[in-house]
mmCIF file of C-alpha atoms in Angstrom:
data_model
loop_
_atom_site.group_PDB
_atom_site.id
_atom_site.type_symbol
_atom_site.label_atom_id
_atom_site.label_comp_id
_atom_site.label_asym_id
_atom_site.label_seq_id
_atom_site.Cartn_x
_atom_site.Cartn_y
_atom_site.Cartn_z
ATOM 1 C CA GLN A 1 86.910 83.317 121.755
ATOM 2 C CA ALA A 2 85.833 81.381 118.622
ATOM 3 C CA TYR A 3 85.259 82.735 115.099
ATOM 4 C CA LEU A 4 84.251 81.254 111.905
ATOM 5 C CA ASP A 5 86.812 80.778 109.112
ATOM 6 C CA THR A 6 84.726 81.552 106.009
ATOM 7 C CA LYS A 7 87.014 79.845 103.783
ATOM 8 C CA THR A 8 87.251 76.470 105.619
ATOM 9 C CA LYS A 9 83.919 76.647 107.316
ATOM 10 C CA LYS A 10 85.579 75.650 110.589
ATOM 11 C CA SER A 11 85.434 77.277 114.020
ATOM 12 C CA ARG A 12 88.737 78.655 115.237
ATOM 13 C CA GLU A 13 89.977 80.126 118.479
ATOM 14 C CA VAL A 14 91.510 83.662 118.931
ATOM 15 C CA ASP A 15 93.596 84.157 122.072
ATOM 16 C CA ILE A 16 92.404 87.579 123.322
ATOM 17 C CA ILE A 17 89.928 90.433 122.420
ATOM 18 C CA ALA A 18 90.729 93.614 124.348
ATOM 19 C CA SER A 19 88.605 96.688 124.286
ATOM 20 C CA TYR A 20 89.124 100.306 125.079
ATOM 21 C CA HIS A 21 86.545 103.113 125.127
ATOM 22 C CA GLY A 22 87.844 106.618 124.463
ATOM 23 C CA LYS A 23 87.225 109.256 127.018
ATOM 24 C CA CYS A 24 86.070 112.801 126.446
ATOM 25 C CA ASN A 25 84.022 115.510 128.158
ATOM 26 C CA ASN A 26 81.034 114.646 125.953
ATOM 27 C CA ASN A 27 80.645 110.778 125.998
ATOM 28 C CA GLU A 28 76.834 111.122 125.888
ATOM 29 C CA PHE A 29 77.039 112.060 122.264
ATOM 30 C CA VAL A 30 80.462 110.469 121.442
ATOM 31 C CA SER A 31 81.433 106.657 121.563
ATOM 32 C CA VAL A 32 84.738 105.553 120.198
ATOM 33 C CA THR A 33 85.889 102.055 121.004
ATOM 34 C CA ILE A 34 89.073 99.996 119.819
ATOM 35 C CA ASN A 35 89.010 96.306 119.783
ATOM 36 C CA LEU A 36 92.386 94.704 119.585
ATOM 37 C CA VAL A 37 92.129 90.950 118.281
ATOM 38 C CA ILE A 38 95.167 89.414 119.656
ATOM 39 C CA GLU A 39 97.113 86.321 118.793
ATOM 40 C CA SER A 40 100.022 85.398 121.126
ATOM 41 C CA LYS A 41 102.887 83.312 120.069
ATOM 42 C CA LYS A 42 106.043 81.936 121.897
ATOM 43 C CA SER A 43 109.046 80.921 119.704
ATOM 44 C CA ASP A 44 112.682 79.937 120.702
ATOM 45 C CA LYS A 45 113.517 80.608 116.908
ATOM 46 C CA PRO A 46 113.946 84.394 115.807
ATOM 47 C CA TRP A 47 111.261 85.826 113.720
ATOM 48 C CA VAL A 48 112.889 87.446 110.778
ATOM 49 C CA ILE A 49 110.718 90.138 108.961
ATOM 50 C CA PHE A 50 111.908 91.449 105.626
ATOM 51 C CA CYS A 51 110.942 95.054 105.332
ATOM 52 C CA THR A 52 110.571 97.792 102.622
ATOM 53 C CA PRO A 53 109.637 101.584 102.865
ATOM 54 C CA LYS A 54 106.019 102.316 103.266
ATOM 55 C CA GLU A 55 104.152 103.571 100.275
ATOM 56 C CA LYS A 56 103.847 107.397 100.076
ATOM 57 C CA TYR A 57 100.088 106.904 99.393
ATOM 58 C CA SER A 58 98.292 103.959 100.732
ATOM 59 C CA PHE A 59 94.740 102.657 101.677
ATOM 60 C CA GLU A 60 96.051 100.579 104.535
ATOM 61 C CA ASP A 61 95.025 102.891 107.357
ATOM 62 C CA VAL A 62 92.448 101.653 109.734
ATOM 63 C CA SER A 63 89.905 103.917 108.012
ATOM 64 C CA TYR A 64 89.936 101.857 104.967
ATOM 65 C CA ARG A 65 88.269 98.655 106.241
ATOM 66 C CA LEU A 66 88.363 97.611 109.868
ATOM 67 C CA VAL A 67 86.096 100.336 111.201
ATOM 68 C CA ARG A 68 82.370 100.289 112.161
ATOM 69 C CA ARG A 69 80.718 103.710 112.176
ATOM 70 C CA ASP A 70 77.297 105.064 112.707
ATOM 71 C CA ASN A 71 76.028 108.633 112.566
ATOM 72 C CA PHE A 72 79.549 109.706 111.659
ATOM 73 C CA THR A 73 80.857 112.231 109.088
ATOM 74 C CA PHE A 74 84.562 112.680 108.221
ATOM 75 C CA GLN A 75 83.981 116.432 108.736
ATOM 76 C CA LEU A 76 84.275 115.635 112.388
ATOM 77 C CA LEU A 77 88.016 115.134 112.157
ATOM 78 C CA ASP A 78 90.462 117.596 110.729
ATOM 79 C CA GLU A 79 92.880 114.843 109.716
ATOM 80 C CA GLU A 80 91.592 111.201 109.366
ATOM 81 C CA PHE A 81 92.717 109.480 112.725
ATOM 82 C CA ASP A 82 95.549 111.720 113.088
ATOM 83 C CA GLY A 83 98.219 110.146 115.416
ATOM 84 C CA TYR A 84 97.506 106.471 114.498
ATOM 85 C CA LEU A 85 100.507 104.653 115.712
ATOM 86 C CA ARG A 86 101.118 102.548 112.524
ATOM 87 C CA ARG A 87 101.356 105.735 110.487
ATOM 88 C CA ARG A 88 104.421 106.886 112.177
ATOM 89 C CA ILE A 89 106.406 103.788 111.324
ATOM 90 C CA PRO A 90 108.386 104.441 107.973
ATOM 91 C CA PHE A 91 108.630 100.593 106.944
ATOM 92 C CA ARG A 92 106.377 97.636 106.405
ATOM 93 C CA GLY A 93 106.982 93.966 106.825
ATOM 94 C CA ARG A 94 106.438 92.263 103.494
ATOM 95 C CA ASN A 95 107.934 88.643 103.928
ATOM 96 C CA TYR A 96 109.038 86.734 106.877
ATOM 97 C CA TYR A 97 111.018 83.617 107.868
ATOM 98 C CA GLU A 98 111.664 81.715 111.185
ATOM 99 C CA ALA A 99 115.312 81.265 111.701
ATOM 100 C CA PHE A 100 116.592 77.706 112.192
ATOM 101 C CA LYS A 101 113.051 76.371 111.210
ATOM 102 C CA LYS A 102 113.168 72.903 109.656
ATOM 103 C CA TYR A 103 111.737 72.930 106.159
ATOM 104 C CA SER A 104 109.117 70.448 107.155
ATOM 105 C CA GLU A 105 107.802 72.711 110.006
ATOM 106 C CA GLU A 106 104.797 74.847 109.491
ATOM 107 C CA SER A 107 105.273 78.457 109.607
ATOM 108 C CA LYS A 108 104.091 80.003 113.046
ATOM 109 C CA ILE A 109 104.312 83.592 111.499
ATOM 110 C CA TYR A 110 101.904 82.797 108.569
ATOM 111 C CA GLU A 111 99.650 80.920 110.998
ATOM 112 C CA ALA A 112 99.543 83.884 113.265
ATOM 113 C CA ILE A 113 99.099 86.484 110.499
ATOM 114 C CA ILE A 114 96.162 84.706 108.997
ATOM 115 C CA SER A 115 94.428 83.665 112.172
ATOM 116 C CA CYS A 116 94.254 87.092 113.799
ATOM 117 C CA SER A 117 93.616 88.971 110.707
ATOM 118 C CA LYS A 118 90.729 86.560 109.718
ATOM 119 C CA ALA A 119 89.260 86.770 113.258
ATOM 120 C CA THR A 120 89.440 90.540 113.121
ATOM 121 C CA HIS A 121 87.533 90.722 109.914
ATOM 122 C CA TYR A 122 84.881 88.261 111.236
ATOM 123 C CA PHE A 123 84.185 90.159 114.495
ATOM 124 C CA LYS A 124 83.920 93.391 112.764
ATOM 125 C CA ASP A 125 81.563 91.993 110.129
ATOM 126 C CA LEU A 126 79.552 90.284 112.625
ATOM 127 C CA LYS A 127 79.017 93.455 114.673
ATOM 128 C CA GLU A 128 77.982 95.319 111.505
ATOM 129 C CA ASN A 129 75.377 92.655 110.773
ATOM 130 C CA ASP A 130 74.096 92.162 114.258
ATOM 131 C CA SER A 131 73.969 95.870 115.188
ATOM 132 C CA PHE A 132 72.342 99.150 114.380
ATOM 133 C CA TYR A 133 75.039 99.661 111.875
ATOM 134 C CA ASN A 134 74.671 103.099 109.976
ATOM 135 C CA LYS A 135 70.985 103.352 110.717
ATOM 136 C CA ASN A 136 71.209 107.023 109.851
ATOM 137 C CA GLY A 137 72.831 106.339 106.379
ATOM 138 C CA LEU A 138 74.730 109.399 105.281
ATOM 139 C CA ASP A 139 72.556 111.777 107.260
ATOM 140 C CA PHE A 140 74.290 113.327 110.361
ATOM 141 C CA LYS A 141 72.001 113.851 113.289
ATOM 142 C CA PHE A 142 73.285 116.149 116.046
ATOM 143 C CA ASN A 143 70.968 114.543 118.743
ATOM 144 C CA ASP A 144 71.948 111.001 118.099
ATOM 145 C CA GLN A 145 75.055 109.349 119.383
ATOM 146 C CA ILE A 146 78.308 109.344 117.150
ATOM 147 C CA THR A 147 79.689 105.743 117.152
ATOM 148 C CA LEU A 148 83.153 104.846 115.876
ATOM 149 C CA GLU A 149 84.589 101.309 116.509
ATOM 150 C CA PHE A 150 87.984 100.184 115.393
ATOM 151 C CA TYR A 151 89.192 96.618 114.921
ATOM 152 C CA LEU A 152 92.994 95.935 114.933
ATOM 153 C CA PRO A 153 94.683 92.522 114.481
ATOM 154 C CA VAL A 154 97.695 92.285 116.901
ATOM 155 C CA ILE A 155 100.311 89.525 117.177
ATOM 156 C CA ILE A 156 102.326 89.393 120.357
ATOM 157 C CA LEU A 157 105.700 87.523 120.115
ATOM 158 C CA GLU A 158 107.494 86.111 123.196
ATOM 159 C CA GLY A 159 110.681 85.803 121.543
ATOM 160 C CA THR A 160 113.096 87.604 119.245
ATOM 161 C CA LEU A 161 111.814 89.765 116.567
ATOM 162 C CA VAL A 162 114.403 90.727 113.786
ATOM 163 C CA LYS A 163 113.906 93.337 110.945
ATOM 164 C CA VAL A 164 115.835 93.288 107.775
ATOM 165 C CA THR A 165 116.108 96.081 105.421
ATOM 166 C CA LEU A 166 118.425 97.213 102.577
ATOM 167 C CA ASP A 167 120.744 100.093 102.410
ATOM 168 C CA LYS A 168 121.463 102.224 99.342
ATOM 169 C CA ASN A 169 123.922 99.803 98.230
ATOM 170 C CA GLY A 170 121.606 96.787 98.587
ATOM 171 C CA SER A 171 123.377 95.386 101.578
ATOM 172 C CA ALA A 172 121.276 93.920 104.379
ATOM 173 C CA ILE A 173 120.776 95.865 107.649
ATOM 174 C CA VAL A 174 119.717 93.409 110.419
ATOM 175 C CA GLU A 175 118.509 94.723 113.784
ATOM 176 C CA GLU A 176 116.212 93.695 116.506
ATOM 177 C CA GLU A 177 112.840 95.447 116.592
ATOM 178 C CA ASP A 178 109.960 95.757 118.984
ATOM 179 C CA TYR A 179 107.151 96.683 116.556
ATOM 180 C CA ILE A 180 106.628 95.902 112.817
ATOM 181 C CA PRO A 181 103.503 96.793 110.868
ATOM 182 C CA VAL A 182 102.992 94.023 108.583
ATOM 183 C CA VAL A 183 101.145 93.850 105.112
ATOM 184 C CA ALA A 184 100.134 90.375 103.863
ATOM 185 C CA SER A 185 97.749 89.254 101.076
ATOM 186 C CA TYR A 186 95.219 86.545 101.279
ATOM 187 C CA HIS A 187 92.617 85.122 98.886
ATOM 188 C CA ASP A 188 89.173 84.511 100.384
ATOM 189 C CA GLU A 189 86.664 81.827 99.528
ATOM 190 C CA GLU A 190 85.730 83.745 96.238
ATOM 191 C CA PHE A 191 89.305 84.153 95.325
ATOM 192 C CA ALA A 192 89.341 87.789 95.973
ATOM 193 C CA GLU A 193 92.530 89.357 97.279
ATOM 194 C CA ILE A 194 92.363 90.664 100.860
ATOM 195 C CA LYS A 195 95.116 92.724 102.430
ATOM 196 C CA PHE A 196 95.771 91.921 106.145
ATOM 197 C CA LEU A 197 97.411 94.570 108.288
ATOM 198 C CA PRO A 198 98.365 93.201 111.619
ATOM 199 C CA ASP A 199 100.807 94.810 114.006
ATOM 200 C CA LEU A 200 103.453 92.441 115.308
ATOM 201 C CA ILE A 201 104.930 93.438 118.551
ATOM 202 C CA THR A 202 107.145 91.814 121.217
ATOM 203 C CA VAL A 203 105.983 91.033 124.709
ATOM 204 C CA GLU A 204 108.437 93.760 125.893
ATOM 205 C CA TYR A 205 106.651 96.359 123.816
ATOM 206 C CA VAL A 206 103.056 95.612 124.984
ATOM 207 C CA GLU A 207 102.887 98.206 127.629
ATOM 208 C CA LYS A 208 104.187 100.912 125.479
ATOM 209 C CA TYR A 209 102.016 99.839 122.634
ATOM 210 C CA LEU A 210 98.864 99.922 124.603
ATOM 211 C CA ALA A 211 99.681 103.362 126.060
ATOM 212 C CA ALA A 212 100.118 104.604 122.621
ATOM 213 C CA ILE A 213 96.650 103.166 121.548
ATOM 214 C CA GLU A 214 95.040 104.538 124.571
ATOM 215 C CA PHE A 215 96.488 108.009 124.021
ATOM 216 C CA TRP A 216 95.365 107.908 120.290
ATOM 217 C CA ILE A 217 91.855 106.729 120.847
ATOM 218 C CA ASN A 218 91.383 109.379 123.509
ATOM 219 C CA LYS A 219 92.685 112.024 121.124
ATOM 220 C CA VAL A 220 90.133 110.856 118.355
ATOM 221 C CA THR A 221 87.352 110.726 120.710
ATOM 222 C CA ARG A 222 88.229 114.420 122.012
ATOM 223 C CA LYS A 223 88.525 115.586 118.234
ATOM 224 C CA ILE A 224 85.270 114.060 117.187
ATOM 225 C CA SER A 225 83.496 115.827 120.098
ATOM 226 C CA GLN A 226 85.222 119.070 119.349
ATOM 227 C CA GLY A 227 84.197 118.478 115.597
ATOM 228 C CA ARG A 228 80.655 117.951 116.615
ATOM 229 C CA GLU A 229 80.602 120.957 118.651
ATOM 230 C CA LYS A 230 82.090 123.049 115.711
ATOM 231 C CA LEU A 231 79.494 121.702 113.300
ATOM 232 C CA TRP A 232 76.737 122.551 115.785
ATOM 233 C CA ASN A 233 77.903 125.973 116.184
ATOM 234 C CA GLU A 234 77.975 126.475 112.306
ATOM 235 C CA PHE A 235 74.506 125.167 112.117
ATOM 236 C CA ILE A 236 73.224 127.555 114.685
ATOM 237 C CA GLN A 237 75.095 130.481 112.940
ATOM 238 C CA LYS A 238 73.779 129.595 109.582
ATOM 239 C CA GLY A 239 70.169 129.347 111.040
ATOM 240 C CA GLU A 240 70.551 132.833 112.606
ATOM 241 C CA THR A 241 72.167 134.213 109.309
ATOM 242 C CA ASP A 242 69.047 132.814 107.403
ATOM 243 C CA ASN A 243 66.627 134.445 109.950
ATOM 244 C CA ASN A 244 68.391 137.711 109.666
ATOM 245 C CA SER A 245 68.176 137.777 105.910
ATOM 246 C CA ARG A 246 64.386 137.319 105.728
#
């Protein structure tokens, strides 16, 4: 599927967009969707990712940028997007290198990060501009559908993925990995810095990754449905209390 690179003004292709709709007992009022914008790469050269511990406090969660929402209040969730797969990983990929790559060759890693991340932002912004995005503003209406839509950039590598970290003595620890959350910076056409946050996984990890995403989205959907029911009961009780006090 094509997307517009807003910096170069060129149309580019993304490999796959996969969507999944969360399930609960009250889908009439709750709609939660996740869209994975996927770039696939094959490499006979190991992808080496240099990682550091994740910050204790970070705005990198999906709640920060790549979420479209309508008729939604964060009161509906006890904890923001509890169980999000990326949150469980204690490290982040910061720099990268393709082993045995010639200096003159372009970086497939950089290309994949930029391409899938730009595409993810484009499709999310396009959906906001062309839809009923936030039609209710900040007012939560019980009889209107709650809509939450996530957009996640994902890179799938057919090849070897290597994680490099440092121990307490500053010595390198090198080990193969199936999943590395990446943090990358990019400057847009107005020279504003944007944080790109793709998930980098191997082909072998795809099935496990998708199962974890499905489990998480279903959990978020159920929690929103339960949160809506809780707010509704509180609203009814408040109304009864107000009537009894008159």
